[in-house]
Coordinates of C-alpha atoms in Angstrom, one line a residue:
M1 CA -15.4 0.8 -12.1
K2 CA -16.4 0.6 -15.8
K3 CA -18.3 -2.6 -16.3
F4 CA -17.7 -4.9 -19.2
Y5 CA -18.7 -8.5 -19.7
L6 CA -16.3 -11.1 -20.9
S7 CA -17.3 -14.5 -22.3
I8 CA -15.2 -16.8 -20.0
A9 CA -12.9 -16.6 -17.1
L10 CA -10.8 -19.2 -15.4
L11 CA -10.9 -18.9 -11.6
I12 CA -7.7 -19.8 -10.0
S13 CA -7.2 -19.9 -6.2
G14 CA -3.9 -21.1 -4.7
L15 CA -2.8 -23.0 -7.8
F16 CA 0.5 -21.0 -8.0
S17 CA 3.2 -20.5 -5.4
F18 CA 5.0 -17.2 -5.3
S19 CA 6.6 -17.3 -2.0
Q20 CA 8.3 -14.5 0.0
E21 CA 9.9 -14.0 3.3
Y22 CA 8.4 -12.2 6.3
D23 CA 9.8 -8.7 6.9
P24 CA 9.1 -7.1 10.2
M25 CA 9.7 -3.7 8.6
V26 CA 6.9 -4.3 6.1
D27 CA 4.7 -5.5 9.0
T28 CA 5.4 -2.3 10.8
L29 CA 4.3 -0.3 7.8
I30 CA 1.1 -2.3 7.4
N31 CA 0.2 -1.7 11.0
K32 CA 0.5 2.0 10.5
I33 CA -2.6 1.9 8.2
E34 CA -5.5 3.5 10.1
L35 CA -9.1 2.8 9.4
D36 CA -10.1 6.3 10.7
S37 CA -7.8 7.9 8.1
L38 CA -9.2 5.8 5.3
V39 CA -12.8 6.7 6.3
N40 CA -11.9 10.4 6.5
F41 CA -10.6 10.3 3.0
V42 CA -13.7 8.6 1.7
R43 CA -16.1 10.9 3.6
I44 CA -14.4 13.9 2.0
L45 CA -14.2 12.5 -1.5
S46 CA -17.8 11.3 -1.5
G47 CA -19.2 14.6 -0.3
E48 CA -20.2 13.5 3.2
D49 CA -17.9 16.0 5.0
S50 CA -16.5 19.4 4.0
V51 CA -12.8 20.2 3.7
V52 CA -10.6 23.2 3.2
V53 CA -9.2 23.3 -0.3
N54 CA -7.0 26.2 -1.5
G55 CA -8.0 28.1 1.6
T56 CA -11.7 27.8 1.2
K57 CA -14.1 25.4 3.0
V58 CA -15.9 23.3 0.3
L59 CA -18.0 20.2 -0.2
I60 CA -17.0 17.8 -3.0
E61 CA -20.6 17.3 -4.3
N62 CA -19.6 14.9 -7.1
R63 CA -16.6 13.6 -9.0
I64 CA -18.3 13.3 -12.5
Y65 CA -15.6 13.5 -15.1
D66 CA -16.6 16.9 -16.5
S67 CA -17.0 18.6 -13.1
N68 CA -14.4 17.0 -10.8
D69 CA -11.7 19.7 -10.6
L70 CA -12.5 20.2 -6.9
A71 CA -11.8 16.6 -6.1
A72 CA -8.6 16.8 -8.2
D73 CA -7.5 19.9 -6.3
Y74 CA -8.1 18.1 -3.0
I75 CA -6.1 15.1 -4.1
K76 CA -3.2 17.4 -5.3
Q77 CA -3.3 19.4 -2.1
T78 CA -3.2 16.3 0.0
L79 CA -0.2 14.8 -1.8
E80 CA 1.7 18.1 -1.6
E81 CA 1.1 18.2 2.2
Y82 CA 3.1 15.0 2.3
N83 CA 6.0 16.8 0.7
L84 CA 5.8 14.7 -2.4
A85 CA 6.7 15.9 -5.9
T86 CA 3.2 16.2 -7.3
Y87 CA 2.0 16.7 -10.8
D88 CA -1.1 17.7 -12.7
Q89 CA -1.4 15.8 -16.0
V90 CA -4.0 17.7 -18.1
Y91 CA -4.6 15.8 -21.3
D92 CA -7.8 17.3 -22.7
T93 CA -10.5 19.8 -21.8
D94 CA -12.0 17.7 -19.0
G95 CA -9.2 15.2 -18.4
R96 CA -6.8 15.6 -15.5
N97 CA -4.7 13.0 -13.8
V98 CA -3.0 13.8 -10.5
Y99 CA 0.1 11.8 -9.4
A100 CA 3.1 12.1 -7.1
I101 CA 6.5 10.5 -7.2
Q102 CA 8.6 9.5 -4.2
E103 CA 12.1 8.9 -5.4
G104 CA 13.9 5.7 -4.4
I105 CA 17.3 6.1 -2.9
E106 CA 18.9 3.1 -4.6
Y107 CA 17.0 2.7 -7.9
P108 CA 15.4 6.1 -8.6
D109 CA 14.6 5.2 -12.2
Q110 CA 12.7 2.0 -11.4
Y111 CA 9.1 2.5 -10.3
Y112 CA 6.4 0.7 -8.4
M113 CA 2.9 2.2 -8.8
I114 CA -0.2 2.2 -6.7
C115 CA -3.3 3.7 -8.4
A116 CA -7.0 4.2 -8.5
H117 CA -9.5 6.3 -10.5
Y118 CA -11.1 9.2 -8.7
D119 CA -13.8 10.1 -11.2
A120 CA -17.4 8.9 -10.8
V121 CA -20.8 8.8 -12.6
T122 CA -23.0 10.5 -10.0
A123 CA -22.9 11.9 -6.5
Y124 CA -21.3 10.0 -3.6
C125 CA -19.8 6.9 -5.4
A126 CA -18.1 6.0 -2.2
D127 CA -17.1 2.4 -3.1
D128 CA -16.6 3.3 -6.8
N129 CA -14.1 4.7 -6.3
A130 CA -13.5 6.9 -3.3
S131 CA -12.4 3.6 -1.6
G132 CA -9.5 3.0 -4.0
T133 CA -8.6 6.7 -4.0
A134 CA -8.5 6.7 -0.2
G135 CA -6.1 3.7 -0.3
V136 CA -3.7 5.5 -2.5
L137 CA -3.7 8.6 -0.3
E138 CA -3.2 6.4 2.8
A139 CA -0.2 4.8 1.2
A140 CA 1.2 8.3 0.5
R141 CA 0.5 9.5 4.0
I142 CA 2.5 6.6 5.6
F143 CA 5.3 6.0 3.1
S144 CA 6.2 9.7 2.6
N145 CA 7.8 9.6 6.0
Y146 CA 10.2 6.8 5.0
N147 CA 12.8 6.0 2.4
F148 CA 12.5 3.1 -0.1
Q149 CA 15.0 1.6 -2.4
Y150 CA 12.7 1.9 -5.4
S151 CA 10.7 4.9 -6.5
I152 CA 7.0 4.9 -5.9
I153 CA 4.2 6.5 -8.0
Y154 CA 0.9 7.4 -6.3
A155 CA -1.5 7.9 -9.2
L156 CA -5.1 9.0 -9.4
W157 CA -6.8 8.7 -12.8
D158 CA -9.6 10.7 -14.4
E159 CA -12.2 9.5 -16.9
E160 CA -12.0 5.8 -16.1
E161 CA -15.8 5.7 -16.2
I162 CA -15.9 6.8 -19.8
G163 CA -13.3 4.5 -21.2
L164 CA -10.1 4.3 -19.1
I165 CA -9.0 7.5 -20.7
G166 CA -6.7 9.1 -18.1
S167 CA -4.8 5.9 -17.3
G168 CA -4.5 5.2 -21.0
Y169 CA -2.9 8.6 -21.7
Y170 CA -0.4 8.1 -18.8
A171 CA 0.5 4.5 -19.8
Q172 CA 1.0 5.4 -23.4
Q173 CA 3.2 8.4 -22.5
A174 CA 5.2 6.2 -20.0
A175 CA 5.8 3.4 -22.6
G176 CA 6.8 6.0 -25.2
N177 CA 9.3 7.5 -22.8
G178 CA 10.7 4.1 -21.8
D179 CA 9.7 4.5 -18.2
N180 CA 10.7 1.4 -16.2
I181 CA 7.5 0.7 -14.2
L182 CA 8.0 -2.6 -12.6
S183 CA 4.5 -3.3 -11.3
V184 CA 1.2 -1.5 -11.0
I185 CA -1.4 -2.2 -8.2
N186 CA -4.8 -0.8 -9.2
M187 CA -7.5 -0.5 -6.5
D188 CA -11.1 -0.2 -7.8
M189 CA -14.0 -0.8 -5.4
I190 CA -12.5 -2.3 -2.3
A191 CA -15.1 -1.8 0.4
W192 CA -18.2 -4.0 -0.3
D193 CA -18.5 -7.4 1.4
S194 CA -22.1 -8.3 2.2
D195 CA -21.5 -11.7 3.7
D196 CA -18.3 -11.2 5.7
D197 CA -16.5 -13.9 3.8
Y198 CA -13.6 -11.5 3.1
L199 CA -13.3 -12.7 -0.4
C200 CA -11.5 -10.4 -2.9
E201 CA -10.3 -10.8 -6.4
L202 CA -6.9 -10.3 -8.0
H203 CA -7.2 -9.9 -11.8
A204 CA -4.3 -10.8 -14.0
Q205 CA -3.5 -11.6 -17.7
D206 CA -0.5 -12.7 -19.7
Y207 CA 1.2 -9.3 -19.8
A208 CA 4.7 -8.9 -18.4
N209 CA 4.7 -10.7 -15.0
S210 CA 1.1 -9.8 -14.0
L211 CA 0.3 -13.3 -12.9
E212 CA 3.4 -13.4 -10.7
L213 CA 2.4 -10.1 -9.2
A214 CA -1.1 -11.5 -8.4
N215 CA 0.5 -14.5 -6.7
Y216 CA 2.9 -12.2 -4.8
M217 CA -0.1 -10.4 -3.4
L218 CA -1.8 -13.7 -2.6
S219 CA 1.3 -14.6 -0.7
M220 CA 1.3 -11.3 1.1
N221 CA -2.1 -12.1 2.6
N222 CA -0.8 -15.4 3.9
V223 CA 2.6 -14.3 5.2
Y224 CA 1.2 -11.2 7.0
E225 CA -2.0 -12.9 8.1
L226 CA -4.2 -10.1 6.7
G227 CA -7.4 -12.2 7.0
L228 CA -8.7 -11.9 3.4
A229 CA -9.7 -14.7 1.1
P230 CA -8.2 -13.7 -2.2
V231 CA -8.8 -15.5 -5.5
I232 CA -6.9 -15.0 -8.7
Q233 CA -9.0 -14.3 -11.8
Y234 CA -7.0 -15.3 -14.8
P235 CA -7.6 -14.2 -17.5
G236 CA -8.9 -11.2 -15.6
T237 CA -11.1 -8.3 -16.6
G238 CA -9.9 -5.4 -18.7
A239 CA -12.6 -3.1 -17.2
S240 CA -10.4 -0.9 -15.1
D241 CA -7.2 1.2 -15.3
H242 CA -4.7 -1.6 -14.8
A243 CA -5.6 -2.8 -18.3
Q244 CA -4.1 0.2 -19.9
F245 CA -0.8 -0.8 -18.4
W246 CA -1.2 -4.4 -19.7
Y247 CA -1.7 -3.0 -23.2
N248 CA 1.5 -1.0 -22.9
G249 CA 3.6 -3.9 -21.8
Y250 CA 3.6 -3.4 -18.0
S251 CA 2.9 -5.8 -15.2
A252 CA -0.4 -4.9 -13.5
V253 CA -3.1 -6.3 -11.2
L254 CA -6.6 -5.2 -10.2
L255 CA -7.6 -5.6 -6.6
I256 CA -11.4 -5.6 -6.3
E257 CA -14.2 -7.0 -4.2
G258 CA -16.3 -10.0 -5.4
Y259 CA -16.7 -8.7 -9.0
W260 CA -17.0 -12.1 -10.6
S261 CA -17.7 -14.0 -7.4
G262 CA -21.3 -13.2 -6.8
D263 CA -20.9 -10.4 -4.2
F264 CA -20.6 -7.3 -6.3
N265 CA -21.9 -4.0 -4.9
P266 CA -25.6 -3.7 -5.9
Y267 CA -25.5 0.1 -5.4
Y268 CA -22.7 0.5 -7.9
H269 CA -23.2 3.6 -10.1
T270 CA -26.1 4.9 -8.0
V271 CA -26.5 7.6 -5.3
K272 CA -27.0 4.8 -2.8
D273 CA -23.2 4.0 -3.0
R274 CA -22.3 5.7 0.2
I275 CA -19.9 5.0 3.0
S276 CA -22.8 3.8 5.2
I277 CA -22.9 0.5 3.1
F278 CA -19.2 -0.2 3.6
N279 CA -17.9 -3.3 5.4
L280 CA -15.3 -1.3 7.3
P281 CA -13.1 -4.2 8.6
Y282 CA -13.0 -5.5 5.0
F283 CA -12.1 -2.1 3.6
N284 CA -9.2 -1.9 6.1
K285 CA -7.9 -5.3 5.2
M286 CA -8.1 -4.6 1.4
A287 CA -6.1 -1.4 2.0
K288 CA -3.5 -3.4 4.0
L289 CA -3.1 -5.9 1.2
A290 CA -2.5 -3.3 -1.5
I291 CA -0.3 -1.0 0.6
G292 CA 1.6 -3.8 2.2
S293 CA 2.3 -5.3 -1.2
L294 CA 3.6 -2.0 -2.4
A295 CA 5.8 -1.7 0.7
S296 CA 7.3 -5.2 0.2
L297 CA 8.0 -4.6 -3.5
S298 CA 9.5 -1.1 -3.0
V299 CA 11.8 -2.3 -0.2
P300 CA 12.0 -0.1 2.8
D301 CA 15.5 1.3 3.1
V302 CA 17.5 0.2 6.2
T303 CA 20.7 2.2 5.7
I304 CA 19.4 5.4 7.3
S305 CA 19.4 5.8 11.1
V306 CA 17.0 4.0 13.3
D307 CA 15.7 7.3 14.6
E308 CA 14.7 8.2 11.1
F309 CA 13.1 5.0 10.1
F310 CA 12.6 2.3 12.7
A311 CA 11.4 4.3 15.7
T312 CA 7.8 3.4 15.7
T313 CA 7.4 3.8 19.4
K314 CA 8.1 7.1 21.0
D315 CA 9.8 5.8 24.1
L316 CA 12.6 3.7 22.5
Q317 CA 15.3 4.2 19.9
M318 CA 17.6 1.4 19.0
F319 CA 20.6 0.3 16.8
N320 CA 23.4 -2.2 16.8
Y321 CA 27.1 -1.9 16.0
P322 CA 29.0 -3.1 14.2
N323 CA 26.6 -4.0 11.5
P324 CA 27.2 -6.2 9.5
F325 CA 29.2 -8.3 12.0
N326 CA 30.9 -11.7 12.1
N327 CA 30.9 -12.9 15.7
K328 CA 29.6 -10.3 18.1
T329 CA 27.6 -7.0 18.0
T330 CA 26.4 -4.6 20.6
I331 CA 22.7 -3.6 20.7
S332 CA 22.2 -0.2 22.1
Y333 CA 18.8 1.4 22.9
Y334 CA 17.6 4.5 24.6
L335 CA 14.4 4.6 26.7
H336 CA 12.7 7.9 27.0
E337 CA 10.8 6.7 30.1
D338 CA 10.5 3.8 32.4
T339 CA 8.8 0.9 30.7
H340 CA 8.6 -2.9 30.2
V341 CA 10.9 -4.0 27.3
T342 CA 10.9 -7.3 25.4
L343 CA 13.8 -7.7 23.0
T344 CA 13.9 -10.6 20.5
V345 CA 15.9 -11.6 17.5
M346 CA 14.0 -13.0 14.5
N347 CA 15.2 -14.6 11.2
S348 CA 14.0 -13.6 7.8
L349 CA 11.2 -16.2 8.0
G350 CA 9.7 -14.5 11.0
Q351 CA 11.0 -17.2 13.4
K352 CA 12.2 -16.2 16.9
V353 CA 15.8 -17.3 17.4
A354 CA 16.7 -15.5 20.6
V355 CA 15.1 -13.6 23.5
L356 CA 17.5 -11.0 24.8
E357 CA 15.5 -9.1 27.3
D358 CA 12.1 -9.3 29.0
S359 CA 11.9 -6.9 32.0
Y360 CA 10.9 -3.6 33.3
Q361 CA 13.7 -1.0 32.8
R362 CA 14.5 2.5 33.7
E363 CA 14.8 5.5 31.5
G364 CA 18.2 5.9 29.8
I365 CA 20.8 4.1 27.6
H366 CA 21.0 0.3 27.7
E367 CA 23.4 -2.1 25.9
I368 CA 23.3 -5.8 25.3
S369 CA 26.2 -7.9 23.8
F370 CA 24.9 -10.4 21.3
K371 CA 27.0 -13.4 20.0
R372 CA 26.0 -15.2 16.8
N373 CA 26.9 -18.6 18.3
D374 CA 25.7 -21.1 15.7
L375 CA 23.4 -18.8 13.7
P376 CA 24.1 -19.0 10.0
S377 CA 25.0 -15.9 8.0
G378 CA 22.1 -13.8 6.7
I379 CA 19.6 -11.1 7.6
Y380 CA 18.1 -10.9 11.1
F381 CA 15.8 -8.5 12.9
I382 CA 15.9 -7.1 16.4
V383 CA 12.4 -6.5 17.5
A384 CA 11.8 -4.4 20.6
N385 CA 8.3 -4.1 22.2
T386 CA 7.4 -1.6 24.9
L387 CA 4.1 -0.5 26.4
S388 CA 3.6 2.0 23.6
G389 CA 4.5 0.0 20.5
S390 CA 7.3 -1.7 18.7
T391 CA 10.6 -0.9 17.0
T392 CA 12.5 -3.0 14.5
S393 CA 16.2 -2.9 13.5
K394 CA 17.9 -4.9 10.7
M395 CA 21.0 -6.9 11.7
I396 CA 23.3 -8.7 9.2
I397 CA 25.6 -11.6 10.1
E398 CA 28.4 -12.1 7.6
L399 CA 30.2 -15.3 6.7

């Protein structure tokens, strides 16, 4: 985080309403976020643990802008391991952005971005900003297994600490090329909470629909019960990489700990900024807010098979046919082992409208006939819970 001081800020909390509907598929993706995975990324990036990069076991001793190629190599290698199209963007002698693109299947030329800066001012710098970098890598780890309607950019910026240089170069190039970046979520310092109040800040200004994006993320916290206490800072700080997207006409929001709210990391920009000072439950929730918002915006695709997308529990696979339907559909599911099954239907508001099954069942194929009765047309979700997890399938009732 590059620290600037602004003369005045208007603190807004809950003054706007940017509502959205609950989506079990987004909830499923949020629940795939693993704190152990986030911690592992931070420990490697902050030099606590060694890692094999390009075939050699190494320790990332620092990420200072003029000597952080090892960190960039690790980031690039990690993104490539997720089978993402990964790019080095070298823009000067010391400047090197690393980013990956996951192409959307419906709108490949429209992008949502999640980003963070990976450079630092000294050794460790776990909160600033191995924490945000870990959030981006965790999003890539999870989302690379699925399809989304919109394209996703996972971006890690260099030289934030000396003037937002890496993000500035990318944003200027993107604007010049006419890239259709719909929204940018920037994570910078997301792991310090000294008083367990779970307060976090969403910084927005009057560029594109940045304020609406902040309110969208505020709503995400409420709809998915993430347990944070977000406040919107408007007009927000320009002291991190999101600002470069503002200045180039894009919608962007900064997600950060209590930067203007009296609980900013006192070990910022020192060698005492290590993972041992993290509030780990808070870190996990912050990652869920950013990654969950990205999932909701990018729209998980539901046209592929259930086995490809929805099978989040290893002992059950499920689909319904016909889909969409007018009067009646058949829900078919296969159990790989004997288990207890609960099968419910939920509407797009997350309200339970029917319980179809709640019993112990044998391994094999099972089918249930479902009639719409008086249900209105719209999108519904079949949610199956077993002893090992849950599976969700989208069901559409036509007029």
